[in-house]
PDB file of C-alpha atoms in Angstrom:
ATOM      1  CA  UNK A   1     -12.411 -14.842   8.691  1.00 24.00           C
ATOM      2  CA  UNK A   2     -11.461 -13.287   5.392  1.00 27.00           C
ATOM      3  CA  UNK A   3      -8.558 -12.370   3.333  1.00 38.00           C
ATOM      4  CA  UNK A   4      -9.295 -10.179   0.333  1.00 45.00           C
ATOM      5  CA  UNK A   5      -6.324 -10.231  -2.658  1.00 49.00           C
ATOM      6  CA  UNK A   6      -7.231  -7.430  -4.812  1.00 35.00           C
ATOM      7  CA  UNK A   7      -7.388  -8.608  -8.695  1.00 31.00           C
ATOM      8  CA  UNK A   8      -8.931 -11.692  -7.575  1.00 36.00           C
ATOM      9  CA  UNK A   9     -11.598 -10.624  -5.657  1.00 31.00           C
ATOM     10  CA  UNK A  10     -12.970  -8.647  -8.760  1.00 31.00           C
ATOM     11  CA  UNK A  11     -11.941 -11.890 -10.901  1.00 32.00           C
ATOM     12  CA  UNK A  12     -14.316 -13.703 -12.121  1.00 34.00           C
ATOM     13  CA  UNK A  13     -11.797 -16.366 -12.355  1.00 35.00           C
ATOM     14  CA  UNK A  14     -12.445 -17.506  -9.166  1.00 38.00           C
ATOM     15  CA  UNK A  15      -8.717 -19.504  -9.157  1.00 40.00           C
ATOM     16  CA  UNK A  16      -8.645 -17.797  -5.827  1.00 45.00           C
ATOM     17  CA  UNK A  17     -11.116 -17.047  -3.087  1.00 49.00           C
ATOM     18  CA  UNK A  18     -10.624 -13.732  -1.461  1.00 49.00           C
ATOM     19  CA  UNK A  19     -11.627 -15.514   1.650  1.00 54.00           C
ATOM     20  CA  UNK A  20     -10.224 -18.952   1.340  1.00 59.00           C
ATOM     21  CA  UNK A  21      -6.816 -18.318   2.855  1.00 62.00           C
ATOM     22  CA  UNK A  22      -7.957 -16.948   6.513  1.00 62.00           C
ATOM     23  CA  UNK A  23     -10.793 -19.253   6.601  1.00 56.00           C
ATOM     24  CA  UNK A  24      -8.584 -22.170   6.251  1.00 61.00           C
ATOM     25  CA  UNK A  25      -6.117 -21.521   8.473  1.00 63.00           C
ATOM     26  CA  UNK A  26      -3.373 -20.248   6.754  1.00 69.00           C
ATOM     27  CA  UNK A  27      -2.965 -16.756   9.048  1.00 72.00           C
ATOM     28  CA  UNK A  28      -4.575 -15.512  11.560  1.00 74.00           C
ATOM     29  CA  UNK A  29      -5.865 -11.428  10.970  1.00 82.00           C
ATOM     30  CA  UNK A  30      -4.967  -9.258   8.967  1.00 86.00           C
ATOM     31  CA  UNK A  31      -4.873  -6.018   8.227  1.00 91.00           C
ATOM     32  CA  UNK A  32      -4.326  -3.700   4.822  1.00 93.00           C
ATOM     33  CA  UNK A  33      -1.386  -1.447   4.674  1.00 95.00           C
ATOM     34  CA  UNK A  34       0.466   0.827   2.558  1.00 94.00           C
ATOM     35  CA  UNK A  35      -0.334   2.746   0.217  1.00 94.00           C
ATOM     36  CA  UNK A  36      -3.965   0.684  -0.947  1.00 94.00           C
ATOM     37  CA  UNK A  37      -4.474   0.773   2.531  1.00 95.00           C
ATOM     38  CA  UNK A  38      -4.147   4.991   2.644  1.00 97.00           C
ATOM     39  CA  UNK A  39      -6.591   5.058  -0.256  1.00 95.00           C
ATOM     40  CA  UNK A  40      -9.085   3.785   2.270  1.00 95.00           C
ATOM     41  CA  UNK A  41      -8.851   7.216   3.615  1.00 97.00           C
ATOM     42  CA  UNK A  42      -7.408   9.494   1.165  1.00 97.00           C
ATOM     43  CA  UNK A  43      -7.610   9.797  -3.177  1.00 95.00           C
ATOM     44  CA  UNK A  44      -5.954   7.032  -4.909  1.00 95.00           C
ATOM     45  CA  UNK A  45      -2.604   7.196  -6.110  1.00 91.00           C
ATOM     46  CA  UNK A  46      -0.594   5.114  -8.095  1.00 91.00           C
ATOM     47  CA  UNK A  47       1.106   1.758  -6.146  1.00 92.00           C
ATOM     48  CA  UNK A  48       2.371  -1.854  -7.597  1.00 90.00           C
ATOM     49  CA  UNK A  49       1.681  -3.305  -5.000  1.00 91.00           C
ATOM     50  CA  UNK A  50      -0.395  -4.633  -2.346  1.00 92.00           C
ATOM     51  CA  UNK A  51       0.943  -4.542   1.645  1.00 93.00           C
ATOM     52  CA  UNK A  52      -1.068  -6.795   3.805  1.00 91.00           C
ATOM     53  CA  UNK A  53       0.369  -6.561   7.367  1.00 91.00           C
ATOM     54  CA  UNK A  54      -0.435 -10.296   8.412  1.00 87.00           C
ATOM     55  CA  UNK A  55      -0.336 -12.168  12.194  1.00 82.00           C
ATOM     56  CA  UNK A  56       1.124 -15.592  10.819  1.00 77.00           C
ATOM     57  CA  UNK A  57       0.357 -18.269  12.915  1.00 65.00           C
ATOM     58  CA  UNK A  58       3.316 -20.532  14.559  1.00 66.00           C
ATOM     59  CA  UNK A  59       3.676 -24.425  13.125  1.00 61.00           C
ATOM     60  CA  UNK A  60       2.659 -26.462  15.895  1.00 61.00           C
ATOM     61  CA  UNK A  61       6.254 -27.715  18.029  1.00 66.00           C
ATOM     62  CA  UNK A  62       7.895 -24.335  16.610  1.00 65.00           C
ATOM     63  CA  UNK A  63       8.557 -20.339  17.540  1.00 66.00           C
ATOM     64  CA  UNK A  64       8.966 -19.711  13.478  1.00 67.00           C
ATOM     65  CA  UNK A  65       6.447 -17.598  11.635  1.00 70.00           C
ATOM     66  CA  UNK A  66       7.166 -17.466   8.226  1.00 76.00           C
ATOM     67  CA  UNK A  67       5.039 -16.752   5.310  1.00 78.00           C
ATOM     68  CA  UNK A  68       5.748 -19.489   3.120  1.00 81.00           C
ATOM     69  CA  UNK A  69       2.300 -21.275   4.487  1.00 79.00           C
ATOM     70  CA  UNK A  70       0.664 -18.368   2.885  1.00 81.00           C
ATOM     71  CA  UNK A  71       2.910 -18.528  -0.362  1.00 84.00           C
ATOM     72  CA  UNK A  72       2.449 -22.353  -0.535  1.00 83.00           C
ATOM     73  CA  UNK A  73      -1.430 -21.962  -0.466  1.00 81.00           C
ATOM     74  CA  UNK A  74      -1.353 -19.405  -3.166  1.00 84.00           C
ATOM     75  CA  UNK A  75       1.305 -20.567  -5.144  1.00 86.00           C
ATOM     76  CA  UNK A  76      -0.959 -24.366  -5.023  1.00 84.00           C
ATOM     77  CA  UNK A  77      -3.519 -21.915  -6.319  1.00 80.00           C
ATOM     78  CA  UNK A  78      -1.624 -20.592  -9.520  1.00 84.00           C
ATOM     79  CA  UNK A  79      -0.168 -17.551  -8.310  1.00 87.00           C
ATOM     80  CA  UNK A  80       3.251 -16.836  -8.709  1.00 90.00           C
ATOM     81  CA  UNK A  81       6.306 -15.532  -6.841  1.00 90.00           C
ATOM     82  CA  UNK A  82       7.825 -12.192  -8.008  1.00 90.00           C
ATOM     83  CA  UNK A  83      10.985 -11.260  -5.741  1.00 88.00           C
ATOM     84  CA  UNK A  84       9.605 -11.286  -2.252  1.00 87.00           C
ATOM     85  CA  UNK A  85       5.925 -10.666  -3.401  1.00 90.00           C
ATOM     86  CA  UNK A  86       3.715 -12.955  -5.096  1.00 89.00           C
ATOM     87  CA  UNK A  87       1.417 -12.480  -7.764  1.00 90.00           C
ATOM     88  CA  UNK A  88      -2.617 -12.772  -6.975  1.00 86.00           C
ATOM     89  CA  UNK A  89      -4.496 -11.327  -9.894  1.00 81.00           C
ATOM     90  CA  UNK A  90      -3.116  -8.493 -11.762  1.00 85.00           C
ATOM     91  CA  UNK A  91      -1.404  -7.359  -8.066  1.00 89.00           C
ATOM     92  CA  UNK A  92       2.208  -8.422  -6.575  1.00 91.00           C
ATOM     93  CA  UNK A  93       1.153  -9.226  -2.805  1.00 91.00           C
ATOM     94  CA  UNK A  94       4.055  -8.962   0.209  1.00 91.00           C
ATOM     95  CA  UNK A  95       2.624 -10.213   3.491  1.00 89.00           C
ATOM     96  CA  UNK A  96       4.448  -8.410   6.711  1.00 90.00           C
ATOM     97  CA  UNK A  97       4.406 -10.368   9.432  1.00 90.00           C
ATOM     98  CA  UNK A  98       4.542  -7.155  12.492  1.00 92.00           C
ATOM     99  CA  UNK A  99       7.212  -6.172  13.093  1.00 90.00           C
ATOM    100  CA  UNK A 100       7.386  -4.228  16.984  1.00 93.00           C
ATOM    101  CA  UNK A 101       4.100  -2.603  19.157  1.00 96.00           C
ATOM    102  CA  UNK A 102       3.239   0.027  16.970  1.00 97.00           C
ATOM    103  CA  UNK A 103       2.467  -2.679  13.695  1.00 96.00           C
ATOM    104  CA  UNK A 104       1.100  -5.255  16.161  1.00 95.00           C
ATOM    105  CA  UNK A 105      -1.404  -2.693  17.591  1.00 97.00           C
ATOM    106  CA  UNK A 106      -1.954  -1.645  14.183  1.00 97.00           C
ATOM    107  CA  UNK A 107      -3.343  -4.680  12.993  1.00 94.00           C
ATOM    108  CA  UNK A 108      -5.310  -5.388  16.650  1.00 94.00           C
ATOM    109  CA  UNK A 109      -6.901  -2.034  15.810  1.00 96.00           C
ATOM    110  CA  UNK A 110      -7.417  -2.515  11.627  1.00 95.00           C
ATOM    111  CA  UNK A 111     -10.853  -1.412  10.462  1.00 94.00           C
ATOM    112  CA  UNK A 112     -13.109  -3.217   9.419  1.00 90.00           C
ATOM    113  CA  UNK A 113     -15.219  -2.801   5.987  1.00 88.00           C
ATOM    114  CA  UNK A 114     -16.226  -4.528   2.906  1.00 83.00           C
ATOM    115  CA  UNK A 115     -15.283  -4.540  -0.415  1.00 83.00           C
ATOM    116  CA  UNK A 116     -18.087  -6.184  -2.564  1.00 78.00           C
ATOM    117  CA  UNK A 117     -19.381  -7.984  -0.397  1.00 78.00           C
ATOM    118  CA  UNK A 118     -16.235  -9.843   1.272  1.00 80.00           C
ATOM    119  CA  UNK A 119     -15.475  -8.356   4.355  1.00 79.00           C
ATOM    120  CA  UNK A 120     -12.304  -7.030   5.085  1.00 85.00           C
ATOM    121  CA  UNK A 121      -9.396  -4.980   7.552  1.00 90.00           C
ATOM    122  CA  UNK A 122      -7.587  -1.773   6.650  1.00 94.00           C
ATOM    123  CA  UNK A 123      -5.079  -0.458   9.301  1.00 97.00           C
ATOM    124  CA  UNK A 124      -6.193   2.647  10.651  1.00 98.00           C
ATOM    125  CA  UNK A 125      -5.411   6.299   9.247  1.00 98.00           C
ATOM    126  CA  UNK A 126      -3.745   6.929  12.821  1.00 98.00           C
ATOM    127  CA  UNK A 127      -1.470   3.893  12.637  1.00 98.00           C
ATOM    128  CA  UNK A 128      -0.698   4.519   8.500  1.00 98.00           C
ATOM    129  CA  UNK A 129       0.561   7.866   9.526  1.00 98.00           C
ATOM    130  CA  UNK A 130       2.357   6.559  12.739  1.00 98.00           C
ATOM    131  CA  UNK A 131       3.607   3.711  10.387  1.00 98.00           C
ATOM    132  CA  UNK A 132       4.830   5.929   7.643  1.00 97.00           C
ATOM    133  CA  UNK A 133       6.510   8.024   9.851  1.00 98.00           C
ATOM    134  CA  UNK A 134       8.283   5.019  11.471  1.00 97.00           C
ATOM    135  CA  UNK A 135       9.356   3.897   7.840  1.00 96.00           C
ATOM    136  CA  UNK A 136      10.742   7.325   7.242  1.00 96.00           C
ATOM    137  CA  UNK A 137      11.390   7.588   2.844  1.00 95.00           C
ATOM    138  CA  UNK A 138      10.006  10.384   1.076  1.00 95.00           C
ATOM    139  CA  UNK A 139       7.194   8.740  -0.496  1.00 94.00           C
ATOM    140  CA  UNK A 140       6.162   8.096   3.575  1.00 96.00           C
ATOM    141  CA  UNK A 141       6.065  11.350   4.461  1.00 97.00           C
ATOM    142  CA  UNK A 142       4.276  12.421   1.038  1.00 96.00           C
ATOM    143  CA  UNK A 143       1.508  10.588   2.525  1.00 96.00           C
ATOM    144  CA  UNK A 144       1.447  11.882   5.754  1.00 97.00           C
ATOM    145  CA  UNK A 145       1.017  15.543   4.292  1.00 96.00           C
ATOM    146  CA  UNK A 146      -1.955  14.314   2.222  1.00 95.00           C
ATOM    147  CA  UNK A 147      -3.402  12.390   5.690  1.00 97.00           C
ATOM    148  CA  UNK A 148      -2.843  15.962   7.144  1.00 96.00           C
ATOM    149  CA  UNK A 149      -4.281  17.817   3.738  1.00 92.00           C
ATOM    150  CA  UNK A 150      -7.324  15.756   3.989  1.00 92.00           C
ATOM    151  CA  UNK A 151      -8.552  15.904   7.432  1.00 94.00           C
ATOM    152  CA  UNK A 152      -7.965  12.262   7.430  1.00 96.00           C
ATOM    153  CA  UNK A 153      -6.529  11.912  10.623  1.00 97.00           C
ATOM    154  CA  UNK A 154      -8.645  12.384  14.047  1.00 98.00           C
ATOM    155  CA  UNK A 155      -5.252  14.366  16.303  1.00 97.00           C
ATOM    156  CA  UNK A 156      -6.089  13.163  19.074  1.00 97.00           C
ATOM    157  CA  UNK A 157      -5.520   9.653  18.363  1.00 98.00           C
ATOM    158  CA  UNK A 158      -2.823  10.083  16.420  1.00 98.00           C
ATOM    159  CA  UNK A 159      -1.472  11.969  19.275  1.00 98.00           C
ATOM    160  CA  UNK A 160      -1.695   9.015  21.488  1.00 98.00           C
ATOM    161  CA  UNK A 161      -0.104   6.617  19.281  1.00 98.00           C
ATOM    162  CA  UNK A 162       3.005   8.364  18.468  1.00 98.00           C
ATOM    163  CA  UNK A 163       3.110   8.924  22.564  1.00 98.00           C
ATOM    164  CA  UNK A 164       2.990   5.690  22.719  1.00 98.00           C
ATOM    165  CA  UNK A 165       5.480   4.688  20.842  1.00 98.00           C
ATOM    166  CA  UNK A 166       7.743   7.105  21.596  1.00 98.00           C
ATOM    167  CA  UNK A 167       7.855   8.419  17.960  1.00 98.00           C
ATOM    168  CA  UNK A 168       6.988  12.460  19.074  1.00 98.00           C
ATOM    169  CA  UNK A 169      10.559  13.572  18.554  1.00 97.00           C
ATOM    170  CA  UNK A 170      10.021  12.282  15.094  1.00 97.00           C
ATOM    171  CA  UNK A 171       6.874  14.249  15.141  1.00 97.00           C
ATOM    172  CA  UNK A 172       7.846  17.250  15.935  1.00 97.00           C
ATOM    173  CA  UNK A 173      11.026  17.370  13.570  1.00 96.00           C
ATOM    174  CA  UNK A 174       8.540  16.038  10.772  1.00 97.00           C
ATOM    175  CA  UNK A 175       6.050  19.355  11.486  1.00 96.00           C
ATOM    176  CA  UNK A 176       9.319  21.913  11.146  1.00 95.00           C
ATOM    177  CA  UNK A 177      10.378  20.161   8.266  1.00 94.00           C
ATOM    178  CA  UNK A 178       6.939  19.682   5.993  1.00 93.00           C
ATOM    179  CA  UNK A 179       4.540  21.378   7.886  1.00 89.00           C
ATOM    180  CA  UNK A 180       6.591  24.747   8.699  1.00 76.00           C
ATOM    181  CA  UNK A 181       4.763  24.555  12.095  1.00 59.00           C
TER     182      UNK A 181
ATOM    183  CA  UNK B   1     -13.959  22.016 -10.421  1.00 73.00           C
ATOM    184  CA  UNK B   2     -10.929  23.094  -8.480  1.00 87.00           C
ATOM    185  CA  UNK B   3      -7.942  20.652  -6.704  1.00 87.00           C
ATOM    186  CA  UNK B   4      -8.291  20.612  -3.671  1.00 85.00           C
ATOM    187  CA  UNK B   5     -12.234  20.313  -4.589  1.00 89.00           C
ATOM    188  CA  UNK B   6     -11.093  16.489  -6.951  1.00 91.00           C
ATOM    189  CA  UNK B   7      -8.910  15.396  -4.686  1.00 90.00           C
ATOM    190  CA  UNK B   8     -12.174  15.501  -1.597  1.00 90.00           C
ATOM    191  CA  UNK B   9     -14.502  13.939  -4.121  1.00 93.00           C
ATOM    192  CA  UNK B  10     -11.966  11.189  -4.740  1.00 95.00           C
ATOM    193  CA  UNK B  11     -11.613  10.549  -1.051  1.00 95.00           C
ATOM    194  CA  UNK B  12     -15.122   9.881  -0.843  1.00 95.00           C
ATOM    195  CA  UNK B  13     -15.438   7.536  -3.134  1.00 95.00           C
ATOM    196  CA  UNK B  14     -16.813   3.470  -1.709  1.00 93.00           C
ATOM    197  CA  UNK B  15     -13.326   1.788  -1.501  1.00 91.00           C
ATOM    198  CA  UNK B  16     -14.479  -0.282  -4.093  1.00 89.00           C
ATOM    199  CA  UNK B  17     -14.823   2.369  -6.782  1.00 92.00           C
ATOM    200  CA  UNK B  18     -10.776   3.755  -5.315  1.00 93.00           C
ATOM    201  CA  UNK B  19      -9.718  -0.174  -5.834  1.00 90.00           C
ATOM    202  CA  UNK B  20     -10.755   0.067  -9.853  1.00 90.00           C
ATOM    203  CA  UNK B  21      -9.360   3.538  -9.940  1.00 94.00           C
ATOM    204  CA  UNK B  22      -5.886   2.346  -8.576  1.00 93.00           C
ATOM    205  CA  UNK B  23      -5.947  -0.631 -10.992  1.00 91.00           C
ATOM    206  CA  UNK B  24      -6.014   1.873 -13.728  1.00 94.00           C
ATOM    207  CA  UNK B  25      -3.490   3.982 -12.346  1.00 94.00           C
ATOM    208  CA  UNK B  26      -1.102   0.824 -12.029  1.00 93.00           C
ATOM    209  CA  UNK B  27      -2.055  -0.146 -15.215  1.00 93.00           C
ATOM    210  CA  UNK B  28      -1.146   3.206 -16.900  1.00 93.00           C
ATOM    211  CA  UNK B  29       2.396   2.992 -15.009  1.00 91.00           C
ATOM    212  CA  UNK B  30       3.327  -0.665 -16.167  1.00 91.00           C
ATOM    213  CA  UNK B  31       2.082   0.376 -19.775  1.00 92.00           C
ATOM    214  CA  UNK B  32       4.462   3.636 -19.488  1.00 89.00           C
ATOM    215  CA  UNK B  33       7.422   1.966 -18.093  1.00 88.00           C
ATOM    216  CA  UNK B  34       6.945  -1.188 -21.201  1.00 90.00           C
ATOM    217  CA  UNK B  35       6.525   2.069 -23.605  1.00 88.00           C
ATOM    218  CA  UNK B  36      10.152   3.691 -22.846  1.00 81.00           C
ATOM    219  CA  UNK B  37       8.998   6.889 -21.507  1.00 74.00           C
ATOM    220  CA  UNK B  38      10.411   6.798 -18.619  1.00 67.00           C
ATOM    221  CA  UNK B  39      14.555   6.585 -20.544  1.00 61.00           C
ATOM    222  CA  UNK B  40      14.270  10.535 -20.940  1.00 59.00           C
ATOM    223  CA  UNK B  41      18.045  11.271 -20.704  1.00 56.00           C
ATOM    224  CA  UNK B  42      20.139   9.903 -23.806  1.00 56.00           C
ATOM    225  CA  UNK B  43      22.909   8.723 -23.511  1.00 54.00           C
ATOM    226  CA  UNK B  44      24.677  10.757 -25.503  1.00 53.00           C
ATOM    227  CA  UNK B  45      28.990  10.442 -26.043  1.00 53.00           C
ATOM    228  CA  UNK B  46      31.203  13.313 -24.476  1.00 50.00           C
ATOM    229  CA  UNK B  47      32.571  14.573 -27.327  1.00 49.00           C
ATOM    230  CA  UNK B  48      31.633  13.775 -30.754  1.00 45.00           C
ATOM    231  CA  UNK B  49      33.595  10.548 -32.753  1.00 45.00           C
ATOM    232  CA  UNK B  50      36.507  12.111 -34.951  1.00 47.00           C
ATOM    233  CA  UNK B  51      34.995  11.099 -38.215  1.00 45.00           C
ATOM    234  CA  UNK B  52      31.002  12.343 -37.149  1.00 42.00           C
ATOM    235  CA  UNK B  53      29.771  14.513 -39.940  1.00 41.00           C
ATOM    236  CA  UNK B  54      28.494  17.344 -38.225  1.00 40.00           C
ATOM    237  CA  UNK B  55      24.856  18.428 -39.636  1.00 38.00           C
ATOM    238  CA  UNK B  56      24.283  20.933 -41.521  1.00 41.00           C
TER     239      UNK B  56
END
């Protein structure tokens, strides 16, 4: 099991090896989301940070999930905290435990890939679109339009995800407003 | 090359290549932010002070 931390993975300074946190049991399954995740399917577009959805193991004797073990782990290896993010290499990274059924499913269905010989996971195009729709900021809608314009989503799979998670009415509204259907 | 073709070509690059482009875009955004170029709106007083001299 591996975690990709962009910037560090390509850095010759191995103060954090990209595959260590997961291998050491600090985190469970993870996948890249947000703009960096979208870049797996689309042309690159500027973003300031990296969102990583991550399944956090619960501490023995506790039902609480916390990202602090990840931050502690990385801080001990020279990474610095900037607000809600931790800067790894040159990238501010935010670790996000999945909230709700959609994000949990997205994490479980993440696509496996490899970056410079390191195994990593990226949320599926359909889940990225569904999460963007659910989040509903202007930049999320713009990203959905990019996915559709570039034919980067499987319409059948997307409809399945949207129906399953009760997002059809939002989807219809989105289409009326932005796709002029 | 038209815009559609350029986007299609960029989208078809390997992920690792795209990550390098993302890093360049991020660094450029940071450089622009640091240069103050984004502060395009100058704070002008609504009225010139009484002792202000008008430009020729």
